Amino acid sequence: MSRFENIDCEKGMAEIDPGTIDHIFTDPPYVKEQYFQAYTALVKHAERILRPSGYLFTYCPQYRFDEIFNMLQSSGLKYYWMCPQLNLHETGMVYQRNAICLYKPILIFQKEPMQKCPLPFTDVIRGNKQKEYHVWQQDINDVLGLLCRFAIPGETVLDPFAGSGTTLLAAKLLGLEYIGFEIDPDTYRIACQRLEQQPLDLRQFCEVET
């Protein structure tokens, strides 16, 4: 049964039974005051709540790649792949490295035993800027394009940092069950409104491969 709660992700994940989540797809906050706590919570619970061979997908800022990658490896999950999300309509200046960033990594880890995903997937994602509902909102095509290759209808997707609900809406469109947590009440209300909309025609998401 799908559910979405206005609670802290740490509390929410702690209440999930072991081995009951098929996929985690999330975009933790990157700001320096929050990122370490966010990824620490993700690492603490991901391996426990994923089913065997379940997947974790997470966006990762370039300038913290090594640290976050090592944190995820320490969780007991195994590295599966990395998908660069190309920034087609914007560039970002990473002042910590004096680099003009043209892509953002999406890391994929898997709980053992390692198995290949059900369908072939393209490992370069051509993202579009979508900030209508939240300043950190990601393109829903990113989620659709990966989950439609890795997930089977009826499986459960968790987003512990649900934000404006992009992952949850994508799961709903693909016939997946979803669980989401969002701590900010205003953002939570926006996401609830999005999830109450009638299902959309997937053909409008031109980046989803068929």
JSON list of C-alpha atoms in Angstrom, two decimals:
[
{"chain": "A", "resi": 1, "resn": "MET", "atom": "CA", "xyz": [0.00, 0.00, 0.00]},
{"chain": "A", "resi": 2, "resn": "SER", "atom": "CA", "xyz": [1.51, 3.33, -1.08]},
{"chain": "A", "resi": 3, "resn": "ARG", "atom": "CA", "xyz": [1.98, 5.99, 1.60]},
{"chain": "A", "resi": 4, "resn": "PHE", "atom": "CA", "xyz": [3.53, 9.42, 2.03]},
{"chain": "A", "resi": 5, "resn": "GLU", "atom": "CA", "xyz": [4.27, 10.92, 5.45]},
{"chain": "A", "resi": 6, "resn": "ASN", "atom": "CA", "xyz": [5.31, 14.31, 6.77]},
{"chain": "A", "resi": 7, "resn": "ILE", "atom": "CA", "xyz": [8.05, 12.99, 9.07]},
{"chain": "A", "resi": 8, "resn": "ASP", "atom": "CA", "xyz": [11.83, 12.91, 9.33]},
{"chain": "A", "resi": 9, "resn": "CYS", "atom": "CA", "xyz": [13.40, 10.27, 7.10]},
{"chain": "A", "resi": 10, "resn": "GLU", "atom": "CA", "xyz": [15.36, 8.77, 10.00]},
{"chain": "A", "resi": 11, "resn": "LYS", "atom": "CA", "xyz": [12.16, 8.00, 11.90]},
{"chain": "A", "resi": 12, "resn": "GLY", "atom": "CA", "xyz": [10.40, 6.80, 8.76]},
{"chain": "A", "resi": 13, "resn": "MET", "atom": "CA", "xyz": [13.13, 4.40, 7.64]},
{"chain": "A", "resi": 14, "resn": "ALA", "atom": "CA", "xyz": [13.58, 3.04, 11.17]},
{"chain": "A", "resi": 15, "resn": "GLU", "atom": "CA", "xyz": [9.96, 1.85, 11.06]},
{"chain": "A", "resi": 16, "resn": "ILE", "atom": "CA", "xyz": [10.29, -0.03, 7.77]},
{"chain": "A", "resi": 17, "resn": "ASP", "atom": "CA", "xyz": [10.54, -3.81, 8.11]},
{"chain": "A", "resi": 18, "resn": "PRO", "atom": "CA", "xyz": [13.75, -5.44, 6.87]},
{"chain": "A", "resi": 19, "resn": "GLY", "atom": "CA", "xyz": [13.85, -6.66, 3.28]},
{"chain": "A", "resi": 20, "resn": "THR", "atom": "CA", "xyz": [10.58, -5.02, 2.20]},
{"chain": "A", "resi": 21, "resn": "ILE", "atom": "CA", "xyz": [11.76, -2.32, -0.24]},
{"chain": "A", "resi": 22, "resn": "ASP", "atom": "CA", "xyz": [12.57, -3.16, -3.86]},
{"chain": "A", "resi": 23, "resn": "HIS", "atom": "CA", "xyz": [14.13, 0.15, -4.86]},
{"chain": "A", "resi": 24, "resn": "ILE", "atom": "CA", "xyz": [15.32, 3.34, -3.18]},
{"chain": "A", "resi": 25, "resn": "PHE", "atom": "CA", "xyz": [15.41, 6.34, -5.53]},
{"chain": "A", "resi": 26, "resn": "THR", "atom": "CA", "xyz": [16.33, 9.60, -3.87]},
{"chain": "A", "resi": 27, "resn": "ASP", "atom": "CA", "xyz": [18.07, 12.96, -4.01]},
{"chain": "A", "resi": 28, "resn": "PRO", "atom": "CA", "xyz": [19.36, 13.89, -0.54]},
{"chain": "A", "resi": 29, "resn": "PRO", "atom": "CA", "xyz": [20.03, 17.57, 0.22]},
{"chain": "A", "resi": 30, "resn": "TYR", "atom": "CA", "xyz": [23.54, 18.70, -0.73]},
{"chain": "A", "resi": 31, "resn": "VAL", "atom": "CA", "xyz": [23.94, 21.79, 1.44]},
{"chain": "A", "resi": 32, "resn": "LYS", "atom": "CA", "xyz": [26.87, 21.54, 3.81]},
{"chain": "A", "resi": 33, "resn": "GLU", "atom": "CA", "xyz": [24.73, 21.70, 6.94]},
{"chain": "A", "resi": 34, "resn": "GLN", "atom": "CA", "xyz": [22.60, 18.74, 5.87]},
{"chain": "A", "resi": 35, "resn": "TYR", "atom": "CA", "xyz": [24.33, 16.48, 3.35]},
{"chain": "A", "resi": 36, "resn": "PHE", "atom": "CA", "xyz": [26.43, 14.41, 5.79]},
{"chain": "A", "resi": 37, "resn": "GLN", "atom": "CA", "xyz": [23.47, 13.75, 8.09]},
{"chain": "A", "resi": 38, "resn": "ALA", "atom": "CA", "xyz": [21.25, 12.90, 5.11]},
{"chain": "A", "resi": 39, "resn": "TYR", "atom": "CA", "xyz": [23.62, 10.38, 3.52]},
{"chain": "A", "resi": 40, "resn": "THR", "atom": "CA", "xyz": [24.48, 8.93, 6.92]},
{"chain": "A", "resi": 41, "resn": "ALA", "atom": "CA", "xyz": [20.79, 8.17, 7.52]},
{"chain": "A", "resi": 42, "resn": "LEU", "atom": "CA", "xyz": [20.52, 6.65, 4.04]},
{"chain": "A", "resi": 43, "resn": "VAL", "atom": "CA", "xyz": [23.57, 4.45, 4.58]},
{"chain": "A", "resi": 44, "resn": "LYS", "atom": "CA", "xyz": [22.36, 3.38, 8.03]},
{"chain": "A", "resi": 45, "resn": "HIS", "atom": "CA", "xyz": [19.09, 1.92, 6.75]},
{"chain": "A", "resi": 46, "resn": "ALA", "atom": "CA", "xyz": [19.42, 1.13, 3.03]},
{"chain": "A", "resi": 47, "resn": "GLU", "atom": "CA", "xyz": [21.00, -2.32, 3.23]},
{"chain": "A", "resi": 48, "resn": "ARG", "atom": "CA", "xyz": [18.63, -3.44, 5.98]},
{"chain": "A", "resi": 49, "resn": "ILE", "atom": "CA", "xyz": [15.36, -2.43, 4.30]},
{"chain": "A", "resi": 50, "resn": "LEU", "atom": "CA", "xyz": [16.19, -3.42, 0.72]},
{"chain": "A", "resi": 51, "resn": "ARG", "atom": "CA", "xyz": [15.18, -6.87, -0.41]},
{"chain": "A", "resi": 52, "resn": "PRO", "atom": "CA", "xyz": [17.94, -9.16, -1.73]},
{"chain": "A", "resi": 53, "resn": "SER", "atom": "CA", "xyz": [19.14, -7.79, -5.11]},
{"chain": "A", "resi": 54, "resn": "GLY", "atom": "CA", "xyz": [17.26, -4.53, -4.48]},
{"chain": "A", "resi": 55, "resn": "TYR", "atom": "CA", "xyz": [18.64, -1.27, -5.89]},
{"chain": "A", "resi": 56, "resn": "LEU", "atom": "CA", "xyz": [19.59, 2.11, -4.49]},
{"chain": "A", "resi": 57, "resn": "PHE", "atom": "CA", "xyz": [19.66, 5.11, -6.86]},
{"chain": "A", "resi": 58, "resn": "THR", "atom": "CA", "xyz": [20.94, 8.39, -5.51]},
{"chain": "A", "resi": 59, "resn": "TYR", "atom": "CA", "xyz": [22.02, 11.70, -6.99]},
{"chain": "A", "resi": 60, "resn": "CYS", "atom": "CA", "xyz": [25.46, 12.75, -5.85]},
{"chain": "A", "resi": 61, "resn": "PRO", "atom": "CA", "xyz": [27.22, 16.14, -6.08]},
{"chain": "A", "resi": 62, "resn": "GLN", "atom": "CA", "xyz": [30.53, 15.99, -7.97]},
{"chain": "A", "resi": 63, "resn": "TYR", "atom": "CA", "xyz": [32.60, 17.68, -5.27]},
{"chain": "A", "resi": 64, "resn": "ARG", "atom": "CA", "xyz": [31.51, 15.14, -2.64]},
{"chain": "A", "resi": 65, "resn": "PHE", "atom": "CA", "xyz": [31.60, 12.09, -4.92]},
{"chain": "A", "resi": 66, "resn": "ASP", "atom": "CA", "xyz": [34.49, 10.27, -3.22]},
{"chain": "A", "resi": 67, "resn": "GLU", "atom": "CA", "xyz": [33.10, 10.74, 0.27]},
{"chain": "A", "resi": 68, "resn": "ILE", "atom": "CA", "xyz": [29.55, 9.68, -0.63]},
{"chain": "A", "resi": 69, "resn": "PHE", "atom": "CA", "xyz": [30.75, 6.75, -2.73]},
{"chain": "A", "resi": 70, "resn": "ASN", "atom": "CA", "xyz": [32.82, 5.46, 0.19]},
{"chain": "A", "resi": 71, "resn": "MET", "atom": "CA", "xyz": [29.89, 5.91, 2.57]},
{"chain": "A", "resi": 72, "resn": "LEU", "atom": "CA", "xyz": [27.65, 3.85, 0.30]},
{"chain": "A", "resi": 73, "resn": "GLN", "atom": "CA", "xyz": [30.25, 1.13, -0.05]},
{"chain": "A", "resi": 74, "resn": "SER", "atom": "CA", "xyz": [30.54, 0.93, 3.72]},
{"chain": "A", "resi": 75, "resn": "SER", "atom": "CA", "xyz": [26.81, 0.20, 3.94]},
{"chain": "A", "resi": 76, "resn": "GLY", "atom": "CA", "xyz": [27.28, -3.34, 2.60]},
{"chain": "A", "resi": 77, "resn": "LEU", "atom": "CA", "xyz": [25.71, -2.52, -0.76]},
{"chain": "A", "resi": 78, "resn": "LYS", "atom": "CA", "xyz": [27.71, -3.17, -3.92]},
{"chain": "A", "resi": 79, "resn": "TYR", "atom": "CA", "xyz": [28.42, -0.65, -6.65]},
{"chain": "A", "resi": 80, "resn": "TYR", "atom": "CA", "xyz": [26.36, -1.40, -9.77]},
{"chain": "A", "resi": 81, "resn": "TRP", "atom": "CA", "xyz": [26.76, 1.57, -12.14]},
{"chain": "A", "resi": 82, "resn": "MET", "atom": "CA", "xyz": [26.95, 5.34, -12.49]},
{"chain": "A", "resi": 83, "resn": "CYS", "atom": "CA", "xyz": [24.71, 7.35, -14.82]},
{"chain": "A", "resi": 84, "resn": "PRO", "atom": "CA", "xyz": [25.72, 10.92, -15.67]},
{"chain": "A", "resi": 85, "resn": "GLN", "atom": "CA", "xyz": [22.70, 13.21, -15.89]},
{"chain": "A", "resi": 86, "resn": "LEU", "atom": "CA", "xyz": [23.62, 15.80, -18.48]},
{"chain": "A", "resi": 87, "resn": "ASN", "atom": "CA", "xyz": [22.59, 19.37, -17.69]},
{"chain": "A", "resi": 88, "resn": "LEU", "atom": "CA", "xyz": [21.24, 20.25, -21.14]},
{"chain": "A", "resi": 89, "resn": "HIS", "atom": "CA", "xyz": [19.69, 23.60, -20.32]},
{"chain": "A", "resi": 90, "resn": "GLU", "atom": "CA", "xyz": [21.87, 24.94, -17.52]},
{"chain": "A", "resi": 91, "resn": "THR", "atom": "CA", "xyz": [25.39, 24.86, -16.21]},
{"chain": "A", "resi": 92, "resn": "GLY", "atom": "CA", "xyz": [26.51, 25.04, -12.62]},
{"chain": "A", "resi": 93, "resn": "MET", "atom": "CA", "xyz": [29.67, 26.62, -11.32]},
{"chain": "A", "resi": 94, "resn": "VAL", "atom": "CA", "xyz": [31.24, 24.52, -8.57]},
{"chain": "A", "resi": 95, "resn": "TYR", "atom": "CA", "xyz": [33.29, 27.16, -6.80]},
{"chain": "A", "resi": 96, "resn": "GLN", "atom": "CA", "xyz": [34.94, 24.62, -4.49]},
{"chain": "A", "resi": 97, "resn": "ARG", "atom": "CA", "xyz": [36.78, 23.23, -7.55]},
{"chain": "A", "resi": 98, "resn": "ASN", "atom": "CA", "xyz": [36.48, 26.15, -9.99]},
{"chain": "A", "resi": 99, "resn": "ALA", "atom": "CA", "xyz": [34.73, 23.77, -12.39]},
{"chain": "A", "resi": 100, "resn": "ILE", "atom": "CA", "xyz": [31.81, 24.39, -14.71]},
{"chain": "A", "resi": 101, "resn": "CYS", "atom": "CA", "xyz": [29.65, 21.33, -14.10]},
{"chain": "A", "resi": 102, "resn": "LEU", "atom": "CA", "xyz": [27.79, 19.89, -17.09]},
{"chain": "A", "resi": 103, "resn": "TYR", "atom": "CA", "xyz": [26.55, 16.69, -15.49]},
{"chain": "A", "resi": 104, "resn": "LYS", "atom": "CA", "xyz": [25.45, 15.23, -12.18]},
{"chain": "A", "resi": 105, "resn": "PRO", "atom": "CA", "xyz": [26.19, 11.60, -11.19]},
{"chain": "A", "resi": 106, "resn": "ILE", "atom": "CA", "xyz": [23.38, 9.21, -10.33]},
{"chain": "A", "resi": 107, "resn": "LEU", "atom": "CA", "xyz": [24.95, 6.35, -8.39]},
{"chain": "A", "resi": 108, "resn": "ILE", "atom": "CA", "xyz": [23.39, 2.89, -8.51]},
{"chain": "A", "resi": 109, "resn": "PHE", "atom": "CA", "xyz": [24.17, 0.36, -5.79]},
{"chain": "A", "resi": 110, "resn": "GLN", "atom": "CA", "xyz": [22.66, -3.08, -5.25]},
{"chain": "A", "resi": 111, "resn": "LYS", "atom": "CA", "xyz": [22.15, -5.37, -2.31]},
{"chain": "A", "resi": 112, "resn": "GLU", "atom": "CA", "xyz": [23.67, -8.80, -2.76]},
{"chain": "A", "resi": 113, "resn": "PRO", "atom": "CA", "xyz": [23.27, -11.17, -4.49]},
{"chain": "A", "resi": 114, "resn": "MET", "atom": "CA", "xyz": [24.16, -9.12, -7.55]},
{"chain": "A", "resi": 115, "resn": "GLN", "atom": "CA", "xyz": [21.80, -9.57, -10.49]},
{"chain": "A", "resi": 116, "resn": "LYS", "atom": "CA", "xyz": [21.42, -7.70, -13.75]},
{"chain": "A", "resi": 117, "resn": "CYS", "atom": "CA", "xyz": [18.39, -5.47, -14.14]},
{"chain": "A", "resi": 118, "resn": "PRO", "atom": "CA", "xyz": [15.40, -6.82, -16.09]},
{"chain": "A", "resi": 119, "resn": "LEU", "atom": "CA", "xyz": [15.84, -4.61, -19.18]},
{"chain": "A", "resi": 120, "resn": "PRO", "atom": "CA", "xyz": [18.82, -2.87, -20.83]},
{"chain": "A", "resi": 121, "resn": "PHE", "atom": "CA", "xyz": [19.20, 0.76, -19.79]},
{"chain": "A", "resi": 122, "resn": "THR", "atom": "CA", "xyz": [20.95, 3.78, -21.26]},
{"chain": "A", "resi": 123, "resn": "ASP", "atom": "CA", "xyz": [23.59, 5.05, -18.85]},
{"chain": "A", "resi": 124, "resn": "VAL", "atom": "CA", "xyz": [23.61, 8.67, -20.01]},
{"chain": "A", "resi": 125, "resn": "ILE", "atom": "CA", "xyz": [20.56, 10.68, -18.99]},
{"chain": "A", "resi": 126, "resn": "ARG", "atom": "CA", "xyz": [19.65, 13.88, -20.78]},
{"chain": "A", "resi": 127, "resn": "GLY", "atom": "CA", "xyz": [17.89, 15.78, -18.04]},
{"chain": "A", "resi": 128, "resn": "ASN", "atom": "CA", "xyz": [15.73, 18.87, -18.39]},
{"chain": "A", "resi": 129, "resn": "LYS", "atom": "CA", "xyz": [15.37, 21.70, -15.91]},
{"chain": "A", "resi": 130, "resn": "GLN", "atom": "CA", "xyz": [12.20, 21.24, -13.85]},
{"chain": "A", "resi": 131, "resn": "LYS", "atom": "CA", "xyz": [11.89, 23.61, -10.90]},
{"chain": "A", "resi": 132, "resn": "GLU", "atom": "CA", "xyz": [8.16, 24.34, -10.90]},
{"chain": "A", "resi": 133, "resn": "TYR", "atom": "CA", "xyz": [7.51, 22.77, -7.51]},
{"chain": "A", "resi": 134, "resn": "HIS", "atom": "CA", "xyz": [10.84, 22.93, -5.65]},
{"chain": "A", "resi": 135, "resn": "VAL", "atom": "CA", "xyz": [14.21, 24.63, -6.00]},
{"chain": "A", "resi": 136, "resn": "TRP", "atom": "CA", "xyz": [15.96, 21.23, -5.85]},
{"chain": "A", "resi": 137, "resn": "GLN", "atom": "CA", "xyz": [13.42, 19.43, -8.02]},
{"chain": "A", "resi": 138, "resn": "GLN", "atom": "CA", "xyz": [14.82, 16.90, -10.50]},
{"chain": "A", "resi": 139, "resn": "ASP", "atom": "CA", "xyz": [13.47, 15.96, -13.91]},
{"chain": "A", "resi": 140, "resn": "ILE", "atom": "CA", "xyz": [10.80, 13.26, -13.63]},
{"chain": "A", "resi": 141, "resn": "ASN", "atom": "CA", "xyz": [12.20, 11.71, -16.83]},
{"chain": "A", "resi": 142, "resn": "ASP", "atom": "CA", "xyz": [15.34, 10.71, -14.89]},
{"chain": "A", "resi": 143, "resn": "VAL", "atom": "CA", "xyz": [13.28, 8.57, -12.54]},
{"chain": "A", "resi": 144, "resn": "LEU", "atom": "CA", "xyz": [10.96, 7.21, -15.23]},
{"chain": "A", "resi": 145, "resn": "GLY", "atom": "CA", "xyz": [13.82, 6.34, -17.56]},
{"chain": "A", "resi": 146, "resn": "LEU", "atom": "CA", "xyz": [15.65, 4.26, -14.94]},
{"chain": "A", "resi": 147, "resn": "LEU", "atom": "CA", "xyz": [12.78, 2.72, -12.99]},
{"chain": "A", "resi": 148, "resn": "CYS", "atom": "CA", "xyz": [11.03, 1.50, -16.15]},
{"chain": "A", "resi": 149, "resn": "ARG", "atom": "CA", "xyz": [14.16, -0.61, -16.80]},
{"chain": "A", "resi": 150, "resn": "PHE", "atom": "CA", "xyz": [14.89, -1.78, -13.26]},
{"chain": "A", "resi": 151, "resn": "ALA", "atom": "CA", "xyz": [11.47, -2.10, -11.62]},
{"chain": "A", "resi": 152, "resn": "ILE", "atom": "CA", "xyz": [8.56, -4.45, -12.20]},
{"chain": "A", "resi": 153, "resn": "PRO", "atom": "CA", "xyz": [4.97, -3.21, -11.69]},
{"chain": "A", "resi": 154, "resn": "GLY", "atom": "CA", "xyz": [3.81, -3.91, -8.16]},
{"chain": "A", "resi": 155, "resn": "GLU", "atom": "CA", "xyz": [7.25, -3.47, -6.61]},
{"chain": "A", "resi": 156, "resn": "THR", "atom": "CA", "xyz": [7.83, -0.81, -3.95]},
{"chain": "A", "resi": 157, "resn": "VAL", "atom": "CA", "xyz": [9.95, 2.33, -4.35]},
{"chain": "A", "resi": 158, "resn": "LEU", "atom": "CA", "xyz": [11.11, 4.39, -1.36]},
{"chain": "A", "resi": 159, "resn": "ASP", "atom": "CA", "xyz": [12.16, 8.03, -1.47]},
{"chain": "A", "resi": 160, "resn": "PRO", "atom": "CA", "xyz": [13.21, 9.08, 2.06]},
{"chain": "A", "resi": 161, "resn": "PHE", "atom": "CA", "xyz": [13.86, 12.67, 0.88]},
{"chain": "A", "resi": 162, "resn": "ALA", "atom": "CA", "xyz": [10.73, 12.99, -1.23]},
{"chain": "A", "resi": 163, "resn": "GLY", "atom": "CA", "xyz": [10.69, 16.77, -1.65]},
{"chain": "A", "resi": 164, "resn": "SER", "atom": "CA", "xyz": [7.96, 17.76, -4.08]},
{"chain": "A", "resi": 165, "resn": "GLY", "atom": "CA", "xyz": [7.16, 14.13, -4.84]},
{"chain": "A", "resi": 166, "resn": "THR", "atom": "CA", "xyz": [8.83, 13.58, -8.21]},
{"chain": "A", "resi": 167, "resn": "THR", "atom": "CA", "xyz": [9.98, 10.01, -7.44]},
{"chain": "A", "resi": 168, "resn": "LEU", "atom": "CA", "xyz": [6.61, 9.12, -5.95]},
{"chain": "A", "resi": 169, "resn": "LEU", "atom": "CA", "xyz": [4.72, 10.46, -8.95]},
{"chain": "A", "resi": 170, "resn": "ALA", "atom": "CA", "xyz": [7.00, 8.54, -11.31]},
{"chain": "A", "resi": 171, "resn": "ALA", "atom": "CA", "xyz": [6.39, 5.35, -9.34]},
{"chain": "A", "resi": 172, "resn": "LYS", "atom": "CA", "xyz": [2.65, 5.94, -9.53]},
{"chain": "A", "resi": 173, "resn": "LEU", "atom": "CA", "xyz": [2.82, 6.42, -13.30]},
{"chain": "A", "resi": 174, "resn": "LEU", "atom": "CA", "xyz": [4.74, 3.17, -13.69]},
{"chain": "A", "resi": 175, "resn": "GLY", "atom": "CA", "xyz": [2.32, 1.09, -11.63]},
{"chain": "A", "resi": 176, "resn": "LEU", "atom": "CA", "xyz": [4.67, 0.79, -8.66]},
{"chain": "A", "resi": 177, "resn": "GLU", "atom": "CA", "xyz": [3.88, 1.09, -4.97]},
{"chain": "A", "resi": 178, "resn": "TYR", "atom": "CA", "xyz": [5.67, 3.93, -3.21]},
{"chain": "A", "resi": 179, "resn": "ILE", "atom": "CA", "xyz": [6.71, 5.10, 0.25]},
{"chain": "A", "resi": 180, "resn": "GLY", "atom": "CA", "xyz": [7.91, 8.65, 0.81]},
{"chain": "A", "resi": 181, "resn": "PHE", "atom": "CA", "xyz": [8.99, 10.89, 3.67]},
{"chain": "A", "resi": 182, "resn": "GLU", "atom": "CA", "xyz": [9.29, 14.69, 3.66]},
{"chain": "A", "resi": 183, "resn": "ILE", "atom": "CA", "xyz": [10.04, 16.71, 6.78]},
{"chain": "A", "resi": 184, "resn": "ASP", "atom": "CA", "xyz": [9.06, 20.20, 5.53]},
{"chain": "A", "resi": 185, "resn": "PRO", "atom": "CA", "xyz": [5.28, 20.69, 5.86]},
{"chain": "A", "resi": 186, "resn": "ASP", "atom": "CA", "xyz": [4.97, 23.17, 2.98]},
{"chain": "A", "resi": 187, "resn": "THR", "atom": "CA", "xyz": [6.88, 20.95, 0.57]},
{"chain": "A", "resi": 188, "resn": "TYR", "atom": "CA", "xyz": [4.88, 17.97, 1.80]},
{"chain": "A", "resi": 189, "resn": "ARG", "atom": "CA", "xyz": [1.61, 19.73, 0.92]},
{"chain": "A", "resi": 190, "resn": "ILE", "atom": "CA", "xyz": [2.87, 20.50, -2.59]},
{"chain": "A", "resi": 191, "resn": "ALA", "atom": "CA", "xyz": [3.81, 16.87, -3.11]},
{"chain": "A", "resi": 192, "resn": "CYS", "atom": "CA", "xyz": [0.42, 15.69, -1.87]},
{"chain": "A", "resi": 193, "resn": "GLN", "atom": "CA", "xyz": [-1.27, 17.95, -4.41]},
{"chain": "A", "resi": 194, "resn": "ARG", "atom": "CA", "xyz": [0.85, 16.50, -7.21]},
{"chain": "A", "resi": 195, "resn": "LEU", "atom": "CA", "xyz": [0.03, 12.96, -6.16]},
{"chain": "A", "resi": 196, "resn": "GLU", "atom": "CA", "xyz": [-3.70, 13.72, -6.17]},
{"chain": "A", "resi": 197, "resn": "GLN", "atom": "CA", "xyz": [-3.60, 14.58, -9.86]},
{"chain": "A", "resi": 198, "resn": "GLN", "atom": "CA", "xyz": [-5.03, 12.14, -12.34]},
{"chain": "A", "resi": 199, "resn": "PRO", "atom": "CA", "xyz": [-2.43, 9.81, -13.86]},
{"chain": "A", "resi": 200, "resn": "LEU", "atom": "CA", "xyz": [-0.68, 11.38, -16.84]},
{"chain": "A", "resi": 201, "resn": "ASP", "atom": "CA", "xyz": [-0.07, 9.91, -20.27]},
{"chain": "A", "resi": 202, "resn": "LEU", "atom": "CA", "xyz": [3.45, 8.50, -20.23]},
{"chain": "A", "resi": 203, "resn": "ARG", "atom": "CA", "xyz": [3.86, 9.36, -23.92]},
{"chain": "A", "resi": 204, "resn": "GLN", "atom": "CA", "xyz": [4.44, 12.97, -22.93]},
{"chain": "A", "resi": 205, "resn": "PHE", "atom": "CA", "xyz": [7.71, 11.98, -21.28]},
{"chain": "A", "resi": 206, "resn": "CYS", "atom": "CA", "xyz": [9.71, 11.71, -24.47]},
{"chain": "A", "resi": 207, "resn": "GLU", "atom": "CA", "xyz": [12.93, 10.66, -22.73]},
{"chain": "A", "resi": 208, "resn": "VAL", "atom": "CA", "xyz": [11.45, 7.36, -21.52]},
{"chain": "A", "resi": 209, "resn": "GLU", "atom": "CA", "xyz": [12.70, 4.55, -23.74]},
{"chain": "A", "resi": 210, "resn": "THR", "atom": "CA", "xyz": [10.26, 1.96, -25.08]}
]
